[in-house]
């Protein structure tokens, strides 16, 4: 796990070298163990290293190929690198690192090498002979790559702030992304909150040369799901899933540094810990955040799992005061504004401070195994398509009446649902991920308000002409929106802020491809993630399987009116001075919130605070 940065198209070697050094310095937190550079005419590469495999100097990057025609900078892990080595017998490997394997694979197969890699990765390879740069990103989008291009110059890096530190990128806000941010607490790729800085999409690679930059898709869930489960019994499918998940966990245990696992006591993290315990000879090190308030704390469930699998368990008590003390650092660590980033920072910091450099996470289990309410809700809506055969006026009247009788966010979404043109997933799913009130947005944002819905655009692109089962379509919707643009982005930026590598076994592409092909009859969540639970062959007790889902719960509404009031007021007043919002509307919203108006939610205020704080810290103007 590392940080990468690079510049293509600047012939002045001295200038390019100075720029890439600045870019690399800004991501030093991602790789505290080593740094390296490669600079020649028209190319400058920078690397920060967090050593996980082959801790010796032989793993230094940039690394060159045996014939010295290629240079690589690499962030991530290719877990099956030892298997790939066997496919390249003509190459004499000099290191024990996966970086050298990527180089050898690219030398042998060119762009087709991507099909052999199983892991999380973002890398760039410079071909000294062809004068061509190749940049690639993993299938699921676990590791990021951002880029900027203008007048033949292309900058890329693991973080937006690295690109900004080059000194040549205008620090301008992307006004077209504001609706997206306030609606979904993020900006969906390829766009970012900064104008003209984009993200290379998951499962894509780019080729850069004097002819320009071309981007190609090499993998997508819709085009690569497996039909291997067709014709198999439920038990056979469960057996397959167990084997795939067990193999995924075992692959992700390869490491030359101390490692452990996040343990919440939920199904996903418990499954990962259980499978780890079956492979490791030593007790698995597990880490849990606990709270004094019993109704918020998952400690008892995590302890139960730890005792079951005889782990080396560590509990860390977190008070609201602790969280508030860490909040300024967490906000400063945000590479992109997010409504939910600080939680990831807290658990990462505590884990890293206890001597762990790599940790496994249960992220992805909900998305893959129908763990959210939207999965069942979509099945129900599919059975009620007759609703949209009713005249729209009647549906609107019914929705308005429901909202009047039962005011609140649920009633608002019901009203929005009934106003849709039809009940297709591309229309209904976005409502499940909305955190912003459309009416509030229309009054808050200035004239540049844009009504296009980014999640709807993504679903039309990712699910157009899909032959996937309905529940698998919802999985793809979750994976390509919330998971990739909130969960994975927050996990990467917050874990790497403290130099912690997080691995996600549920996102092994073989497992993802297989489960996406499983029919709805087998996957229907009669109870939460039934297919996953049955696949684990009784590994988890009922007390874990059927417990109430919990998570980080903090008194945000109270904080914004007390401990965080000073921060809020300063950021709200500053944001109100910007032309991107209607200042008088924002100030009125904040005033009503402070007075207890239930029509103004704390999250509406918090998103404004986070945005302004990020814009100020990164000197972003309009």
Tab-separated table of C-alpha atoms in Angstrom, residues 194-513:
chain	number	residue	atom	x	y	z
A	194	UNK	CA	-12.639	20.235	-7.931
A	195	UNK	CA	-13.171	21.516	-11.445
A	196	UNK	CA	-11.210	19.599	-14.112
A	197	UNK	CA	-9.878	16.953	-11.694
A	198	UNK	CA	-11.356	13.547	-12.470
A	199	UNK	CA	-11.128	10.002	-11.172
A	200	UNK	CA	-10.140	7.088	-13.384
A	201	UNK	CA	-13.123	4.765	-13.130
A	202	UNK	CA	-12.913	1.289	-11.538
A	203	UNK	CA	-12.081	-1.427	-14.067
A	204	UNK	CA	-10.585	1.118	-16.491
A	205	UNK	CA	-7.099	1.837	-17.778
A	206	UNK	CA	-5.622	4.792	-19.627
A	207	UNK	CA	-2.897	5.034	-22.249
A	208	UNK	CA	-1.065	8.341	-22.571
A	209	UNK	CA	1.332	9.321	-25.345
A	210	UNK	CA	2.022	12.157	-27.764
A	211	UNK	CA	-1.266	11.170	-29.425
A	212	UNK	CA	-3.178	12.107	-26.285
A	213	UNK	CA	-5.005	10.167	-23.566
A	214	UNK	CA	-7.346	7.267	-24.290
A	215	UNK	CA	-9.375	5.512	-21.582
A	216	UNK	CA	-10.773	1.986	-21.930
A	217	UNK	CA	-12.994	-0.185	-19.746
A	218	UNK	CA	-11.471	-3.613	-19.094
A	219	UNK	CA	-13.975	-4.952	-16.513
A	220	UNK	CA	-17.497	-4.250	-15.296
A	221	UNK	CA	-19.904	-6.256	-13.106
A	222	UNK	CA	-22.620	-6.338	-15.765
A	223	UNK	CA	-20.325	-7.743	-18.438
A	224	UNK	CA	-18.369	-10.174	-16.281
A	225	UNK	CA	-20.779	-11.924	-13.952
A	226	UNK	CA	-20.495	-15.694	-13.781
A	227	UNK	CA	-23.086	-18.286	-14.834
A	228	UNK	CA	-21.324	-21.012	-12.857
A	229	UNK	CA	-24.213	-21.292	-10.374
A	230	UNK	CA	-26.813	-22.084	-13.055
A	231	UNK	CA	-28.426	-25.496	-12.596
A	232	UNK	CA	-26.851	-26.012	-9.173
A	233	UNK	CA	-28.755	-26.812	-5.984
A	234	UNK	CA	-28.888	-24.309	-3.143
A	235	UNK	CA	-26.411	-26.374	-1.128
A	236	UNK	CA	-23.986	-26.575	-4.051
A	237	UNK	CA	-24.126	-22.789	-4.443
A	238	UNK	CA	-23.490	-22.381	-0.704
A	239	UNK	CA	-20.479	-24.684	-0.978
A	240	UNK	CA	-19.096	-22.649	-3.880
A	241	UNK	CA	-19.518	-19.383	-1.985
A	242	UNK	CA	-17.818	-20.772	1.109
A	243	UNK	CA	-14.841	-21.957	-0.936
A	244	UNK	CA	-14.535	-18.660	-2.803
A	245	UNK	CA	-14.748	-16.573	0.364
A	246	UNK	CA	-12.328	-18.827	2.251
A	247	UNK	CA	-9.864	-18.603	-0.652
A	248	UNK	CA	-10.278	-14.832	-0.726
A	249	UNK	CA	-9.525	-14.488	2.980
A	250	UNK	CA	-6.510	-16.792	2.759
A	251	UNK	CA	-5.091	-14.847	-0.193
A	252	UNK	CA	-5.374	-11.632	1.794
A	253	UNK	CA	-3.340	-12.971	4.692
A	254	UNK	CA	-0.076	-12.791	2.779
A	255	UNK	CA	1.961	-10.128	4.551
A	256	UNK	CA	5.393	-9.400	5.977
A	257	UNK	CA	4.020	-7.042	8.662
A	258	UNK	CA	1.720	-7.463	11.709
A	259	UNK	CA	-1.954	-7.625	10.778
A	260	UNK	CA	-5.397	-8.082	12.277
A	261	UNK	CA	-9.089	-7.525	11.583
A	262	UNK	CA	-11.812	-5.032	12.368
A	263	UNK	CA	-14.495	-6.830	14.400
A	264	UNK	CA	-17.907	-5.279	14.975
A	265	UNK	CA	-19.639	-8.510	15.861
A	266	UNK	CA	-21.821	-8.272	12.770
A	267	UNK	CA	-22.183	-11.018	10.181
A	268	UNK	CA	-19.594	-9.715	7.712
A	269	UNK	CA	-16.666	-8.968	10.033
A	270	UNK	CA	-17.406	-12.105	12.067
A	271	UNK	CA	-17.306	-14.242	8.915
A	272	UNK	CA	-13.926	-12.777	7.947
A	273	UNK	CA	-12.508	-13.356	11.452
A	274	UNK	CA	-13.887	-16.896	11.545
A	275	UNK	CA	-12.258	-17.778	8.237
A	276	UNK	CA	-8.992	-16.119	9.267
A	277	UNK	CA	-8.940	-18.252	12.427
A	278	UNK	CA	-9.218	-21.420	10.339
A	279	UNK	CA	-6.105	-20.511	8.348
A	280	UNK	CA	-3.824	-18.848	10.882
A	281	UNK	CA	-1.797	-20.810	13.385
A	282	UNK	CA	-1.605	-17.857	15.765
A	283	UNK	CA	-4.718	-16.190	17.254
A	284	UNK	CA	-6.188	-13.493	15.022
A	285	UNK	CA	-5.713	-9.984	16.402
A	286	UNK	CA	-9.153	-8.327	16.463
A	287	UNK	CA	-10.064	-4.708	17.151
A	288	UNK	CA	-13.375	-3.293	18.333
A	289	UNK	CA	-14.528	0.211	19.241
A	290	UNK	CA	-16.786	0.183	22.317
A	291	UNK	CA	-18.999	2.833	23.892
A	292	UNK	CA	-20.138	3.462	27.436
A	293	UNK	CA	-23.750	3.618	26.270
A	294	UNK	CA	-24.802	-0.033	26.096
A	295	UNK	CA	-27.558	0.608	23.547
A	296	UNK	CA	-24.986	1.982	21.089
A	297	UNK	CA	-22.177	-0.476	21.774
A	298	UNK	CA	-21.486	-3.641	19.800
A	299	UNK	CA	-18.912	-4.785	22.357
A	300	UNK	CA	-20.829	-7.784	23.683
A	301	UNK	CA	-21.293	-9.205	20.183
A	302	UNK	CA	-17.656	-8.669	19.262
A	303	UNK	CA	-16.577	-10.351	22.515
A	304	UNK	CA	-18.788	-13.317	21.747
A	305	UNK	CA	-17.186	-13.738	18.322
A	306	UNK	CA	-13.702	-13.230	19.772
A	307	UNK	CA	-14.329	-15.948	22.355
A	308	UNK	CA	-15.811	-18.264	19.734
A	309	UNK	CA	-12.746	-18.040	17.492
A	310	UNK	CA	-10.239	-17.556	20.337
A	311	UNK	CA	-8.836	-14.308	18.956
A	312	UNK	CA	-6.346	-11.931	20.551
A	313	UNK	CA	-9.057	-9.355	21.155
A	314	UNK	CA	-8.562	-5.636	21.775
A	315	UNK	CA	-11.310	-3.253	22.861
A	316	UNK	CA	-10.905	0.496	22.699
A	317	UNK	CA	-13.378	2.636	24.574
A	318	UNK	CA	-14.436	5.741	22.700
A	319	UNK	CA	-16.248	8.587	24.416
A	320	UNK	CA	-17.904	11.487	22.627
A	321	UNK	CA	-15.091	13.648	24.024
A	322	UNK	CA	-12.481	11.387	22.379
A	323	UNK	CA	-14.312	11.575	19.087
A	324	UNK	CA	-14.586	15.363	19.237
A	325	UNK	CA	-10.883	15.659	20.019
A	326	UNK	CA	-10.042	13.612	16.925
A	327	UNK	CA	-12.570	15.336	14.674
A	328	UNK	CA	-10.331	18.266	13.549
A	329	UNK	CA	-7.591	15.826	12.499
A	330	UNK	CA	-10.103	13.598	10.746
A	331	UNK	CA	-11.526	16.540	8.818
A	332	UNK	CA	-8.032	17.667	7.835
A	333	UNK	CA	-7.376	14.143	6.551
A	334	UNK	CA	-10.272	14.267	4.098
A	335	UNK	CA	-8.957	14.224	0.545
A	336	UNK	CA	-12.494	14.833	-0.710
A	337	UNK	CA	-15.445	16.187	1.290
A	338	UNK	CA	-17.639	13.428	2.713
A	339	UNK	CA	-20.484	13.359	5.196
A	340	UNK	CA	-19.274	10.164	6.853
A	341	UNK	CA	-15.466	10.115	6.799
A	342	UNK	CA	-14.518	10.696	10.475
A	343	UNK	CA	-15.835	7.304	11.633
A	344	UNK	CA	-13.363	5.519	9.361
A	345	UNK	CA	-10.525	7.669	10.657
A	346	UNK	CA	-11.127	6.791	14.312
A	347	UNK	CA	-11.015	3.003	13.927
A	348	UNK	CA	-8.020	3.232	11.560
A	349	UNK	CA	-6.015	5.438	13.916
A	350	UNK	CA	-6.615	3.208	16.927
A	351	UNK	CA	-5.690	0.066	14.992
A	352	UNK	CA	-2.487	1.604	13.607
A	353	UNK	CA	-1.400	2.915	16.983
A	354	UNK	CA	-1.511	-0.636	18.304
A	355	UNK	CA	1.196	-1.885	15.988
A	356	UNK	CA	-0.983	-3.133	13.146
A	357	UNK	CA	-0.004	-2.163	9.588
A	358	UNK	CA	-2.629	-4.195	7.734
A	359	UNK	CA	-6.212	-5.098	8.668
A	360	UNK	CA	-9.026	-7.073	7.048
A	361	UNK	CA	-12.508	-5.571	6.871
A	362	UNK	CA	-16.010	-6.915	6.239
A	363	UNK	CA	-16.801	-4.083	3.816
A	364	UNK	CA	-18.806	-5.284	0.810
A	365	UNK	CA	-20.836	-8.004	2.479
A	366	UNK	CA	-24.039	-5.958	2.582
A	367	UNK	CA	-23.749	-4.963	-1.070
A	368	UNK	CA	-23.058	-8.483	-2.299
A	369	UNK	CA	-25.453	-10.494	-0.116
A	370	UNK	CA	-28.542	-8.247	-0.001
A	371	UNK	CA	-27.877	-6.795	3.431
A	372	UNK	CA	-29.698	-3.480	3.013
A	373	UNK	CA	-33.484	-2.877	3.179
A	374	UNK	CA	-33.441	-1.644	-0.433
A	375	UNK	CA	-33.025	-5.239	-1.664
A	376	UNK	CA	-36.323	-6.463	-0.225
A	377	UNK	CA	-37.984	-3.160	-1.040
A	378	UNK	CA	-37.023	-3.492	-4.703
A	379	UNK	CA	-38.542	-6.974	-4.876
A	380	UNK	CA	-41.750	-5.602	-3.369
A	381	UNK	CA	-41.846	-2.677	-5.795
A	382	UNK	CA	-41.418	-5.064	-8.715
A	383	UNK	CA	-44.612	-6.764	-7.571
A	384	UNK	CA	-46.426	-3.411	-7.423
A	385	UNK	CA	-45.693	-2.038	-10.881
A	386	UNK	CA	-49.445	-1.479	-11.231
A	387	UNK	CA	-48.994	1.621	-9.062
A	388	UNK	CA	-47.505	3.481	-12.002
A	389	UNK	CA	-50.441	2.616	-14.221
A	390	UNK	CA	-52.514	4.994	-12.112
A	391	UNK	CA	-52.806	8.619	-13.322
A	392	UNK	CA	-49.886	10.705	-12.054
A	393	UNK	CA	-52.238	13.275	-10.536
A	394	UNK	CA	-53.823	10.633	-8.290
A	395	UNK	CA	-50.390	9.326	-7.248
A	396	UNK	CA	-49.240	12.853	-6.424
A	397	UNK	CA	-52.371	13.474	-4.378
A	398	UNK	CA	-51.853	10.240	-2.439
A	399	UNK	CA	-48.215	11.107	-1.765
A	400	UNK	CA	-49.036	14.595	-0.550
A	401	UNK	CA	-51.726	13.234	1.747
A	402	UNK	CA	-49.335	10.642	3.194
A	403	UNK	CA	-46.717	13.316	3.850
A	404	UNK	CA	-49.319	15.494	5.591
A	405	UNK	CA	-50.466	12.652	7.838
A	406	UNK	CA	-46.961	11.337	8.616
A	407	UNK	CA	-44.417	14.120	8.077
A	408	UNK	CA	-40.778	13.077	7.942
A	409	UNK	CA	-38.076	11.747	5.634
A	410	UNK	CA	-39.871	8.405	5.044
A	411	UNK	CA	-43.044	10.176	3.941
A	412	UNK	CA	-41.025	12.486	1.703
A	413	UNK	CA	-39.440	9.527	-0.080
A	414	UNK	CA	-42.826	7.855	-0.433
A	415	UNK	CA	-44.163	11.011	-2.070
A	416	UNK	CA	-41.155	11.147	-4.396
A	417	UNK	CA	-41.659	7.461	-5.224
A	418	UNK	CA	-45.277	7.960	-6.233
A	419	UNK	CA	-44.321	10.898	-8.453
A	420	UNK	CA	-41.914	8.811	-10.541
A	421	UNK	CA	-42.745	8.041	-14.153
A	422	UNK	CA	-42.315	4.311	-13.511
A	423	UNK	CA	-40.992	1.855	-10.949
A	424	UNK	CA	-37.781	0.901	-12.724
A	425	UNK	CA	-34.675	0.488	-10.569
A	426	UNK	CA	-32.938	3.453	-12.197
A	427	UNK	CA	-35.741	5.637	-10.817
A	428	UNK	CA	-36.455	4.003	-7.459
A	429	UNK	CA	-32.927	3.195	-6.282
A	430	UNK	CA	-31.634	6.800	-6.126
A	431	UNK	CA	-34.280	7.585	-3.507
A	432	UNK	CA	-32.782	4.959	-1.195
A	433	UNK	CA	-29.418	6.729	-1.214
A	434	UNK	CA	-30.592	10.331	-0.976
A	435	UNK	CA	-29.526	12.156	2.168
A	436	UNK	CA	-30.534	15.614	0.976
A	437	UNK	CA	-34.002	17.071	0.658
A	438	UNK	CA	-34.637	18.134	-2.987
A	439	UNK	CA	-36.806	21.050	-1.860
A	440	UNK	CA	-34.042	22.314	0.418
A	441	UNK	CA	-31.513	21.978	-2.404
A	442	UNK	CA	-33.582	24.002	-4.828
A	443	UNK	CA	-33.782	26.881	-2.383
A	444	UNK	CA	-30.208	26.597	-1.091
A	445	UNK	CA	-28.128	26.321	-4.249
A	446	UNK	CA	-27.621	29.312	-6.494
A	447	UNK	CA	-28.711	29.539	-10.124
A	448	UNK	CA	-26.227	26.853	-11.164
A	449	UNK	CA	-28.495	24.225	-9.564
A	450	UNK	CA	-28.483	21.183	-11.819
A	451	UNK	CA	-31.336	18.690	-11.626
A	452	UNK	CA	-29.584	15.756	-13.348
A	453	UNK	CA	-29.312	12.791	-11.010
A	454	UNK	CA	-25.858	11.195	-11.024
A	455	UNK	CA	-26.974	7.865	-9.583
A	456	UNK	CA	-29.640	7.550	-12.258
A	457	UNK	CA	-26.983	8.246	-14.909
A	458	UNK	CA	-24.704	5.586	-13.425
A	459	UNK	CA	-27.471	2.975	-13.321
A	460	UNK	CA	-28.453	3.645	-16.924
A	461	UNK	CA	-24.810	3.137	-17.859
A	462	UNK	CA	-24.070	0.139	-15.635
A	463	UNK	CA	-27.366	-1.722	-15.999
A	464	UNK	CA	-28.496	-0.866	-19.523
A	465	UNK	CA	-29.630	-4.071	-21.295
A	466	UNK	CA	-28.729	-6.051	-18.174
A	467	UNK	CA	-29.647	-9.736	-17.939
A	468	UNK	CA	-28.782	-9.910	-14.237
A	469	UNK	CA	-31.261	-11.134	-11.605
A	470	UNK	CA	-33.133	-8.298	-9.863
A	471	UNK	CA	-31.247	-8.569	-6.561
A	472	UNK	CA	-27.949	-8.639	-8.449
A	473	UNK	CA	-28.971	-5.438	-10.225
A	474	UNK	CA	-29.446	-3.853	-6.801
A	475	UNK	CA	-25.986	-5.156	-5.827
A	476	UNK	CA	-24.473	-3.509	-8.899
A	477	UNK	CA	-26.328	-0.308	-8.057
A	478	UNK	CA	-24.920	-0.338	-4.513
A	479	UNK	CA	-21.405	-1.280	-5.632
A	480	UNK	CA	-21.134	1.386	-8.349
A	481	UNK	CA	-22.612	4.213	-6.275
A	482	UNK	CA	-22.506	4.220	-2.472
A	483	UNK	CA	-19.811	1.575	-2.019
A	484	UNK	CA	-17.301	2.936	-4.521
A	485	UNK	CA	-17.958	6.628	-3.978
A	486	UNK	CA	-18.469	6.756	-0.205
A	487	UNK	CA	-17.379	3.591	1.615
A	488	UNK	CA	-14.249	2.753	-0.377
A	489	UNK	CA	-13.202	6.378	-0.835
A	490	UNK	CA	-13.572	7.094	2.895
A	491	UNK	CA	-11.798	3.864	3.825
A	492	UNK	CA	-8.854	4.628	1.559
A	493	UNK	CA	-8.339	8.249	2.513
A	494	UNK	CA	-8.858	7.749	6.248
A	495	UNK	CA	-6.856	4.522	6.647
A	496	UNK	CA	-4.005	5.859	4.541
A	497	UNK	CA	-4.003	9.068	6.569
A	498	UNK	CA	-2.506	6.915	9.347
A	499	UNK	CA	-0.581	4.537	7.023
A	500	UNK	CA	-2.862	1.551	7.570
A	501	UNK	CA	-3.623	-0.897	4.773
A	502	UNK	CA	-7.203	-2.228	4.723
A	503	UNK	CA	-8.035	-5.380	2.742
A	504	UNK	CA	-11.593	-6.346	1.776
A	505	UNK	CA	-12.149	-10.090	1.141
A	506	UNK	CA	-15.788	-9.684	0.101
A	507	UNK	CA	-14.634	-7.714	-2.946
A	508	UNK	CA	-12.541	-10.496	-4.438
A	509	UNK	CA	-13.587	-10.337	-8.077
A	510	UNK	CA	-14.113	-14.111	-8.378
A	511	UNK	CA	-16.536	-14.035	-5.456
A	512	UNK	CA	-18.302	-10.938	-6.803
A	513	UNK	CA	-18.692	-12.419	-10.285
